XYZ file of C-alpha atoms in Angstrom:
661
model
C 118.755 116.933 122.574
C 118.671 115.165 125.401
C 121.465 115.954 127.806
C 124.363 113.211 128.987
C 123.404 112.026 132.292
C 125.109 113.290 135.458
C 128.404 111.998 136.497
C 127.579 110.999 139.895
C 124.735 108.044 138.595
C 127.287 106.164 137.508
C 127.599 103.336 140.036
C 130.839 100.715 140.491
C 130.300 97.400 141.095
C 132.377 95.407 143.062
C 134.996 93.624 140.445
C 135.266 97.885 139.152
C 136.336 98.551 142.878
C 138.185 95.316 143.410
C 140.904 95.787 139.902
C 141.166 99.370 141.479
C 142.191 98.671 145.280
C 144.510 96.466 143.494
C 146.915 99.106 141.490
C 146.561 101.080 144.919
C 148.676 97.939 146.856
C 150.214 96.596 143.528
C 152.368 100.441 143.191
C 151.979 101.003 146.854
C 154.244 96.752 147.633
C 156.573 98.825 144.754
C 157.077 101.446 147.701
C 157.377 98.762 150.344
C 159.947 96.190 147.989
C 162.471 99.394 147.033
C 162.416 100.699 150.326
C 165.360 98.490 151.380
C 167.563 99.841 148.530
C 167.528 103.329 149.611
C 170.468 103.595 151.359
C 171.572 106.903 150.669
C 170.050 110.475 148.771
C 171.954 109.387 145.850
C 169.826 106.023 145.588
C 166.695 107.591 147.393
C 166.923 111.108 145.243
C 168.570 109.984 141.753
C 168.417 106.740 141.791
C 171.622 105.849 142.171
C 171.811 105.777 137.702
C 171.061 102.405 138.370
C 168.079 101.552 135.826
C 168.441 100.386 132.051
C 167.370 102.696 128.912
C 163.382 100.601 128.830
C 162.244 101.212 132.510
C 163.656 104.852 131.841
C 162.288 105.261 128.390
C 158.881 104.337 129.174
C 158.804 105.986 132.866
C 160.594 109.256 130.365
C 156.949 109.092 128.004
C 154.192 107.935 131.475
C 155.971 111.410 132.875
C 154.385 113.306 130.630
C 151.206 110.843 130.605
C 149.895 112.819 134.236
C 146.126 113.741 134.219
C 146.508 116.727 131.741
C 148.619 114.797 129.110
C 145.249 112.050 128.883
C 142.031 114.737 130.033
C 143.030 117.682 128.051
C 144.579 116.168 124.835
C 141.161 114.601 124.510
C 139.585 117.421 125.054
C 141.833 119.378 122.293
C 141.480 116.620 120.228
C 137.164 117.374 120.303
C 138.244 121.640 119.685
C 140.594 121.040 117.906
C 140.347 117.882 115.574
C 143.870 116.396 114.609
C 145.920 119.517 114.731
C 146.394 118.736 117.984
C 148.484 116.198 116.985
C 151.220 118.815 116.221
C 151.204 118.809 119.524
C 152.847 114.866 119.677
C 154.120 114.942 116.333
C 155.159 118.685 116.328
C 155.809 119.372 120.247
C 157.583 116.438 121.247
C 159.348 113.764 118.779
C 161.597 116.257 117.808
C 162.597 117.692 121.003
C 163.059 114.274 122.562
C 165.650 113.705 118.899
C 167.659 116.974 120.043
C 167.868 115.207 123.525
C 169.184 112.112 123.262
C 171.749 112.944 120.488
C 172.758 116.298 121.679
C 171.539 117.710 125.401
C 171.595 114.485 127.391
C 175.903 114.042 126.833
C 176.000 117.214 128.801
C 173.407 116.151 131.427
C 174.835 112.853 132.171
C 178.653 113.687 131.723
C 178.712 115.701 133.925
C 177.415 114.294 137.237
C 174.982 116.631 137.182
C 172.376 115.687 139.859
C 169.642 118.333 138.133
C 169.264 119.730 135.163
C 170.168 123.242 137.771
C 173.050 121.432 139.474
C 173.561 122.090 135.113
C 173.676 125.839 134.678
C 176.165 126.178 137.971
C 178.447 124.074 136.947
C 177.928 126.212 133.480
C 177.571 129.562 134.528
C 177.525 130.340 138.171
C 175.111 129.855 141.238
C 172.422 132.715 141.025
C 171.469 131.117 137.384
C 171.102 127.964 139.206
C 169.139 129.222 141.843
C 166.664 131.451 139.806
C 165.840 127.832 137.824
C 165.709 126.176 141.447
C 163.004 128.139 142.537
C 161.057 129.190 139.330
C 160.816 125.171 138.694
C 160.659 124.240 142.232
C 156.761 126.791 141.439
C 156.038 124.845 138.732
C 156.736 121.399 139.802
C 154.245 122.275 143.042
C 151.910 123.873 141.089
C 151.325 121.194 138.310
C 151.169 118.254 141.006
C 148.834 120.175 142.790
C 146.725 120.335 139.576
C 147.204 117.290 138.616
C 145.541 115.908 142.669
C 143.103 118.159 141.309
C 142.393 116.628 138.757
C 142.035 113.449 140.370
C 139.410 114.429 143.096
C 137.566 116.807 140.598
C 137.171 113.127 138.575
C 135.895 111.110 141.846
C 134.298 113.681 142.858
C 131.668 114.271 140.205
C 131.696 111.019 138.247
C 131.449 108.414 141.281
C 130.464 110.804 143.825
C 133.025 110.970 146.178
C 133.651 113.506 148.568
C 135.920 115.679 146.429
C 138.249 116.351 149.786
C 138.264 112.963 150.691
C 139.506 111.794 147.628
C 142.315 114.571 147.370
C 143.823 112.870 150.971
C 143.937 109.923 150.368
C 145.185 110.035 146.525
C 147.890 112.496 148.105
C 148.917 109.724 151.164
C 149.210 106.991 148.222
C 151.710 109.026 146.084
C 153.631 110.268 149.351
C 153.370 106.639 150.705
C 155.135 104.467 147.701
C 157.497 107.854 147.098
C 158.820 107.940 150.670
C 159.195 104.217 150.274
C 161.103 103.802 147.316
C 161.984 107.813 146.329
C 162.766 108.391 142.378
C 163.258 104.565 142.029
C 159.703 103.588 142.938
C 158.282 106.347 140.995
C 159.963 105.224 137.617
C 158.386 101.965 138.141
C 154.835 102.445 139.284
C 155.246 104.759 136.292
C 156.217 101.350 134.261
C 153.170 100.344 135.678
C 151.314 103.103 135.138
C 152.634 103.024 131.548
C 150.372 99.406 130.924
C 147.169 100.453 132.462
C 146.884 103.580 130.518
C 147.046 101.934 127.027
C 144.931 98.162 128.400
C 142.457 101.074 129.739
C 141.646 103.727 126.946
C 141.989 101.097 123.910
C 138.947 99.426 124.393
C 136.899 102.678 124.779
C 139.029 103.974 121.546
C 137.748 101.084 120.062
C 134.144 101.067 121.144
C 134.269 104.084 119.811
C 135.797 103.542 116.414
C 132.488 100.730 115.946
C 129.962 102.551 116.905
C 130.775 105.567 114.293
C 131.394 103.312 111.547
C 135.087 103.096 111.966
C 138.158 105.115 110.811
C 136.121 106.108 107.227
C 132.599 107.215 108.905
C 133.942 108.829 111.503
C 136.448 110.885 108.778
C 132.597 110.617 107.621
C 131.337 112.850 110.197
C 134.450 115.433 110.879
C 133.760 116.748 107.291
C 130.434 117.407 107.778
C 131.585 119.358 111.791
C 134.368 120.449 109.124
C 131.319 121.844 107.118
C 128.848 123.666 109.333
C 131.389 123.988 112.472
C 129.394 128.119 112.380
C 125.797 126.052 113.058
C 127.695 123.381 115.727
C 128.325 126.369 117.907
C 132.349 124.845 117.061
C 133.815 128.420 114.820
C 132.609 131.780 114.084
C 132.714 130.314 110.024
C 131.998 127.291 108.541
C 135.407 125.953 108.383
C 135.734 123.645 105.598
C 135.582 119.182 105.236
C 139.406 118.932 106.415
C 139.490 121.340 109.515
C 139.018 118.161 111.755
C 140.488 116.404 109.661
C 143.980 117.818 108.368
C 146.727 118.547 110.554
C 148.630 121.059 107.971
C 146.125 121.773 104.816
C 144.454 124.871 106.970
C 146.527 126.765 108.616
C 148.242 129.415 106.493
C 145.591 131.838 107.548
C 144.359 131.520 111.922
C 141.342 132.654 110.616
C 140.974 129.083 108.384
C 141.492 125.706 111.495
C 139.531 126.078 115.228
C 142.819 126.432 116.685
C 143.160 129.842 115.717
C 147.410 129.697 114.714
C 148.918 130.120 111.828
C 152.591 128.045 110.808
C 154.805 130.293 111.768
C 153.242 130.108 115.363
C 152.919 126.668 115.925
C 156.579 125.767 114.083
C 158.503 128.447 116.816
C 156.175 128.976 119.316
C 154.803 124.863 119.780
C 156.988 122.956 117.733
C 160.727 125.300 118.619
C 160.745 126.815 121.567
C 157.534 124.727 124.080
C 158.274 122.038 122.501
C 162.907 122.223 123.326
C 162.193 123.833 125.497
C 159.840 121.405 127.988
C 161.706 118.182 126.717
C 165.160 118.928 126.756
C 165.783 121.876 129.309
C 162.619 120.112 132.229
C 164.092 118.709 134.890
C 160.778 116.705 135.578
C 161.828 114.618 131.999
C 164.906 114.835 132.070
C 165.288 113.563 135.502
C 164.127 109.962 133.954
C 166.481 109.283 131.462
C 169.010 110.486 133.815
C 168.681 107.603 135.802
C 169.687 105.638 133.733
C 172.360 102.777 134.126
C 174.886 103.884 131.431
C 175.605 106.903 129.257
C 174.002 104.798 126.081
C 171.289 104.298 128.629
C 170.606 107.754 129.010
C 170.450 108.808 125.746
C 168.498 106.349 124.778
C 166.324 106.911 127.024
C 163.945 109.977 124.968
C 164.890 107.892 121.348
C 162.709 104.811 123.321
C 159.876 107.012 124.669
C 159.241 108.546 121.006
C 157.174 104.918 119.952
C 154.696 104.884 121.857
C 154.221 108.949 121.652
C 153.897 109.298 118.061
C 150.964 106.181 118.105
C 149.383 107.691 121.163
C 148.268 110.383 120.020
C 145.254 107.176 118.978
C 144.986 106.888 122.511
C 144.027 110.715 123.925
C 142.865 112.476 120.940
C 140.703 109.970 118.837
C 138.805 109.406 121.717
C 137.834 113.779 121.262
C 137.414 112.916 117.593
C 134.797 110.081 118.594
C 132.965 112.996 120.878
C 132.600 115.681 118.644
C 131.443 113.044 115.897
C 128.480 111.878 117.801
C 127.596 115.153 119.553
C 127.340 116.920 116.188
C 125.705 114.221 113.951
C 123.744 112.470 116.572
C 124.541 109.075 115.309
C 124.616 105.917 117.253
C 122.752 104.607 119.941
C 120.754 107.339 121.535
C 121.796 111.300 120.871
C 125.424 111.864 122.547
C 127.172 115.793 123.772
C 129.119 116.770 125.796
C 128.823 118.431 128.655
C 127.801 121.933 129.099
C 128.411 125.197 131.785
C 124.985 125.739 133.259
C 123.069 129.111 131.732
C 120.133 130.275 133.623
C 118.195 133.557 131.460
C 115.456 134.058 133.554
C 112.443 135.222 132.025
C 113.402 139.334 133.839
C 116.548 139.214 131.788
C 114.580 138.038 128.787
C 113.091 141.343 128.053
C 115.767 143.411 127.985
C 117.819 140.671 126.470
C 115.005 140.836 123.328
C 115.134 144.321 121.484
C 119.364 143.731 122.135
C 118.539 140.643 119.344
C 116.645 142.570 117.577
C 118.437 145.409 116.905
C 122.495 144.947 117.302
C 124.022 146.171 113.747
C 125.635 142.398 113.337
C 125.399 138.405 115.310
C 129.141 139.674 117.439
C 127.847 142.944 118.840
C 124.388 140.755 120.229
C 126.463 138.000 121.584
C 128.191 140.745 123.548
C 125.017 143.087 124.346
C 123.469 139.158 125.856
C 126.552 138.555 127.903
C 126.639 142.063 129.122
C 122.963 142.462 130.034
C 123.042 138.491 131.823
C 126.338 138.587 133.589
C 127.143 141.549 135.375
C 130.511 141.706 136.410
C 131.485 142.245 140.212
C 133.992 144.970 140.655
C 137.642 144.158 140.696
C 137.136 140.457 139.769
C 136.631 138.943 136.562
C 133.079 137.285 135.034
C 132.952 133.496 133.241
C 131.748 133.229 130.094
C 129.468 130.583 130.781
C 127.944 131.248 126.984
C 129.332 129.660 123.598
C 129.363 133.006 122.100
C 128.794 131.199 118.428
C 125.305 129.554 119.562
C 124.092 133.184 121.210
C 124.879 134.578 117.597
C 123.596 132.208 115.142
C 120.459 132.420 117.461
C 119.752 136.043 117.187
C 120.730 136.184 113.427
C 117.815 132.600 113.421
C 115.888 135.840 115.778
C 116.137 139.071 114.111
C 114.887 136.621 110.674
C 111.851 135.547 111.539
C 112.791 131.631 112.207
C 112.935 131.389 115.297
C 110.357 132.634 118.349
C 110.981 134.397 121.226
C 110.148 131.617 123.402
C 112.269 129.486 121.228
C 115.514 131.779 121.179
C 114.889 131.841 124.917
C 115.152 128.063 125.010
C 117.612 127.806 123.015
C 119.898 131.079 125.642
C 119.555 128.380 128.282
C 120.585 126.326 126.284
C 123.569 127.698 124.438
C 126.593 126.469 127.449
C 130.194 126.842 126.579
C 131.497 123.122 125.914
C 133.201 121.589 128.959
C 135.469 119.932 127.088
C 136.896 118.489 130.041
C 134.517 115.756 130.931
C 134.928 113.783 127.472
C 136.632 111.134 128.347
C 134.671 110.141 131.294
C 131.289 110.907 129.155
C 132.965 108.346 126.570
C 133.784 105.722 130.419
C 130.015 106.615 130.566
C 128.945 105.295 127.365
C 130.628 102.580 126.620
C 132.378 101.058 129.513
C 130.698 97.807 131.312
C 130.846 96.759 135.261
C 134.930 95.537 134.860
C 135.892 97.545 131.560
C 134.878 100.614 133.590
C 137.093 99.542 136.430
C 139.839 99.007 134.066
C 139.653 102.803 132.689
C 139.208 104.114 135.559
C 142.077 102.761 137.310
C 143.865 103.578 134.264
C 142.259 107.660 135.339
C 143.939 107.267 138.784
C 147.175 105.607 137.265
C 147.688 108.702 135.356
C 147.029 110.900 137.971
C 148.910 109.504 140.293
C 152.196 109.327 138.005
C 151.762 113.192 136.763
C 151.235 114.211 140.689
C 154.507 111.221 141.644
C 156.737 112.658 138.546
C 155.971 116.511 139.635
C 156.961 115.419 143.775
C 160.095 113.339 143.166
C 161.415 116.720 141.298
C 160.848 118.304 143.804
C 162.395 116.746 146.393
C 165.502 116.586 144.169
C 165.250 120.440 143.186
C 164.954 121.034 146.909
C 167.272 118.887 148.993
C 170.566 119.724 146.315
C 169.841 123.126 144.752
C 168.296 124.757 147.324
C 168.919 123.205 150.389
C 172.074 121.745 150.332
C 172.965 125.464 147.500
C 172.359 127.817 150.527
C 171.116 126.581 153.648
C 173.872 123.189 155.157
C 176.302 122.747 152.216
C 178.536 120.629 154.867
C 175.739 118.410 155.684
C 176.115 114.039 156.419
C 174.450 112.239 153.361
C 171.846 110.523 155.834
C 170.627 114.310 156.759
C 170.386 114.690 153.783
C 168.102 112.028 152.907
C 166.359 112.668 155.307
C 165.214 115.924 153.419
C 164.749 114.503 150.638
C 162.708 112.351 152.442
C 160.801 115.641 154.421
C 160.541 117.687 151.340
C 158.230 115.044 149.860
C 156.433 115.897 152.503
C 156.286 118.979 152.084
C 155.886 118.999 148.438
C 152.949 117.119 148.209
C 151.126 119.620 151.203
C 151.515 122.400 149.036
C 150.803 120.397 146.609
C 147.778 119.695 148.049
C 146.920 123.207 149.219
C 147.732 124.566 144.592
C 145.278 122.007 144.233
C 142.112 124.133 146.116
C 143.637 127.030 144.135
C 143.223 125.170 140.172
C 139.599 124.677 141.758
C 139.072 127.746 141.090
C 140.244 127.481 137.805
C 137.738 126.362 134.194
C 140.838 125.805 132.204
C 143.451 124.135 134.487
C 145.106 122.704 131.144
C 145.679 126.641 129.651
C 147.336 128.067 132.774
C 149.321 124.733 133.194
C 150.689 125.917 128.846
C 150.903 129.240 130.350
C 153.518 128.930 133.296
C 155.218 127.250 131.128
C 155.530 129.906 128.936
C 156.466 131.603 131.708
C 159.458 128.707 133.130
C 160.504 126.656 130.545
C 160.869 128.558 127.957
C 163.457 131.504 128.363
C 165.704 129.284 130.761
C 165.656 127.476 128.142
C 167.220 130.228 125.686
C 170.733 129.412 128.624
C 170.821 126.250 128.343
C 170.655 126.282 124.878
C 173.163 128.660 124.089
C 175.101 127.445 127.035
C 175.526 123.585 125.759
C 176.535 125.532 122.202
C 178.600 128.151 121.873
C 181.668 129.463 125.154
C 181.619 132.416 125.020
C 177.633 132.820 127.254
C 178.708 134.222 130.389
C 176.747 133.125 133.910
C 175.292 137.340 134.305
C 173.731 137.050 131.111
C 172.357 133.977 131.676
C 170.756 134.981 134.789
C 168.800 138.886 133.244
C 168.340 137.079 130.040
C 165.985 134.309 132.125
C 165.131 137.254 134.386
C 164.390 139.756 132.209
C 162.434 137.298 129.670
C 160.423 136.192 132.086
C 158.975 139.476 133.232
C 158.438 140.043 129.648
C 155.863 136.906 129.547
C 153.945 138.881 132.438
C 153.771 142.298 129.714
C 153.403 139.561 126.754
C 150.702 138.132 129.208
C 149.172 141.254 131.131
C 148.946 143.260 127.695
C 147.005 140.924 124.875
C 144.322 139.436 125.617
C 142.388 136.507 123.439
C 138.962 136.405 122.051
C 135.995 136.001 124.462
C 138.095 136.597 127.181
C 140.561 138.326 129.898
C 143.833 138.542 130.839
C 145.271 140.260 134.215
C 145.319 143.599 133.258
C 142.516 143.694 130.713
C 138.900 143.987 133.299
C 136.596 146.700 134.020
C 138.204 147.931 136.639
C 141.598 149.457 134.330
C 139.904 150.748 131.497
C 143.282 149.313 130.094
C 143.015 147.927 126.320
C 144.989 145.034 124.934
C 147.309 145.698 122.539
C 146.195 142.531 120.155
C 143.345 140.537 120.458
C 144.278 136.328 119.458
C 141.794 134.078 117.913
C 142.744 131.724 120.908
C 144.468 130.894 124.438
C 146.465 127.897 122.319
C 148.014 130.887 120.146
C 148.733 133.226 122.889
C 150.571 130.659 123.899
C 152.254 130.278 121.477
C 154.045 133.620 120.867
C 154.007 134.056 123.850
C 155.947 131.745 124.221
C 158.309 133.119 120.847
C 158.437 136.298 122.852
C 160.047 135.228 126.273
C 163.087 132.571 124.487
C 163.675 135.273 121.773
C 164.280 138.206 124.368
C 165.799 135.982 126.891
C 167.729 134.497 123.935
C 168.679 138.367 122.017
C 170.031 139.796 126.317
C 172.263 136.155 126.836
C 173.846 137.063 123.174
C 174.110 140.998 123.740
C 175.360 140.888 127.671
C 177.448 137.959 126.733
C 179.730 139.501 124.421
C 179.464 142.625 126.508
C 181.354 140.925 130.246
C 183.944 138.454 130.422
C 184.346 134.982 131.174
C 184.965 133.687 134.100
C 184.868 130.331 133.443
C 188.320 129.225 131.517
C 188.260 126.095 128.010
C 189.028 123.373 130.698
C 185.972 124.293 133.088
C 183.793 123.581 129.910
C 185.033 120.578 128.802
C 182.028 118.235 129.399
C 179.926 121.258 129.722
C 179.905 122.835 125.785
C 178.938 121.250 122.712
C 182.566 122.414 121.314
C 184.954 121.947 123.942
C 183.543 118.254 124.571
C 184.684 115.423 123.090
C 181.793 113.350 120.669
C 180.299 110.267 121.485
C 181.609 107.371 120.178
C 179.956 103.730 120.966
C 181.087 101.800 118.330
C 180.253 98.876 119.799
C 176.139 99.035 120.059
C 174.297 97.346 117.444
C 172.474 100.513 115.089
C 169.536 100.963 116.743
C 170.870 101.795 119.904
C 172.623 104.647 118.291
C 170.806 107.554 119.017
C 171.854 109.521 115.725
C 170.809 107.071 113.061
C 167.759 105.543 115.225
C 167.115 109.055 115.749
C 167.035 109.930 112.279
C 164.137 107.095 111.206
C 162.223 108.326 114.174
C 162.192 111.227 112.594
C 162.073 110.682 109.294
C 158.510 108.744 110.619
C 158.044 110.978 111.812
C 157.892 113.146 108.874
C 155.817 110.785 106.844
C 152.802 111.063 108.817
C 152.809 114.517 109.034
C 152.548 113.780 105.124
C 150.104 111.443 105.101
C 147.725 114.079 107.682
C 148.324 116.535 105.620
């Protein structure tokens, strides 16, 4: 199979550069145009609650359409198939509807300027402080990952200097946020939403056309499922529906490519991770809190669910196309998802040959080959470049005499792990001519900037109101806090650049960020949920529940591992054994979130029942469901009532799950 051409061979023309340049100038223009409206800290940090619902709705979804969403979901589409839609139809829609119907009245009605500030109103200062610090770290980490992804893309795809790409991309985002604040970020996110749609739609159309439409794609994916072991996609053949069905293979974790069963999926992803991200993550909630009325705030997540339900067509289908093209070698020339380079020398082969002949089974052979070729440095985890399933296949064939030693050595040198993060860029190279390539690259540029801007605007608000004003300067002028907010924007960008270099050291930044969500969002969501719906929950309980839940997350991650992977405490220097081996990092993340949330919830329940309430019913009015008058908007048309529209959305989502079951 012919290897994928190097990304640096992609050549841009004047029209491509012009499209990218126009976009950069346009977003900078938005920031400078809104500068005159930034009259106080509220305008700069919270948009003064002045933005209409359709704008906040698109910004709500666009803030989640960062680099990891676009590249990561295409990668997951290739790796896991239609199972990836669970991140939308289970892991997003239900949580977004719940936020609109039940939680936005508390966020918006309490007049809190941030999610951590709501925790102070509901519980106490220390709970707000814990959430503020952990969230601030999470935002600069997320921003750094987006920046790294942007610089890495431009560096690999176009051959541009990584450091220069990092600095220039950061400066552009910093300028339009510095001038126009949150309002600038929100309106820019609306532009980015349409760019992403129009930028990726041609890739999906041309890809589907090449594989024979949806029916042709489905047939090829059936082939993938039936031959998943020989293709190196799973350690056994998973069956024809493995890449096309979203529920039929979820009864047993070993029966699907994700390595998850329905219990971990529904409770880990569908409840804990989904609800904690969409309902307790200030990054997205901030967009709804910027709306110009309670009705607009509650309808913001509802509006966002509509594109969210259809976005799998744009971000997951490219991954399906990629794995179908690679596995069936169809279309105009061969296609291959980029693999990590593996070099097995002739000297190493002398040690490997008897291992392949004498190993008791394929897994033992694969493990022995990896150990022979890769000698870990003391105190360090060694990167795993081999696709161990392919190595097992090679061992089987060599032991059975189907291939010669020379052929086995050649095959080993082509048995690198697939780098699924390159799916999108490889398809851009395949399908996009001049002009269309510029539009698609601009869409990617927009997605990176969207993720970065969303994190930075959330960071500067939390830093200014929840950390600086609360702990360092309580009674300063509004102008002082606006200046601090602008300074926090610059500091957040600088810290993000530092985290970008940290992210550069990790091969799987998607797993890294999912892990951070499990650490930060899952335990604090228990405090939000019980605080909003149980008036007996106390401040001490919320603080210790969130704190202990985070500690449990760390222990869970450290003492469990992933098949063909490792964890912090599971390496050659400690001699410790893992308590449990998960079939995939995704499954580990699901159960980590469940354990973290469950621990936090139990601690909050026990501590609340054993400590005194410090807030009366009157103080909790507007903050707790049972003590707050139910929202009524009799003048709103039926489609603007969150309960009615939310039920309709959930029914449509259920229909999609049933159709692709």
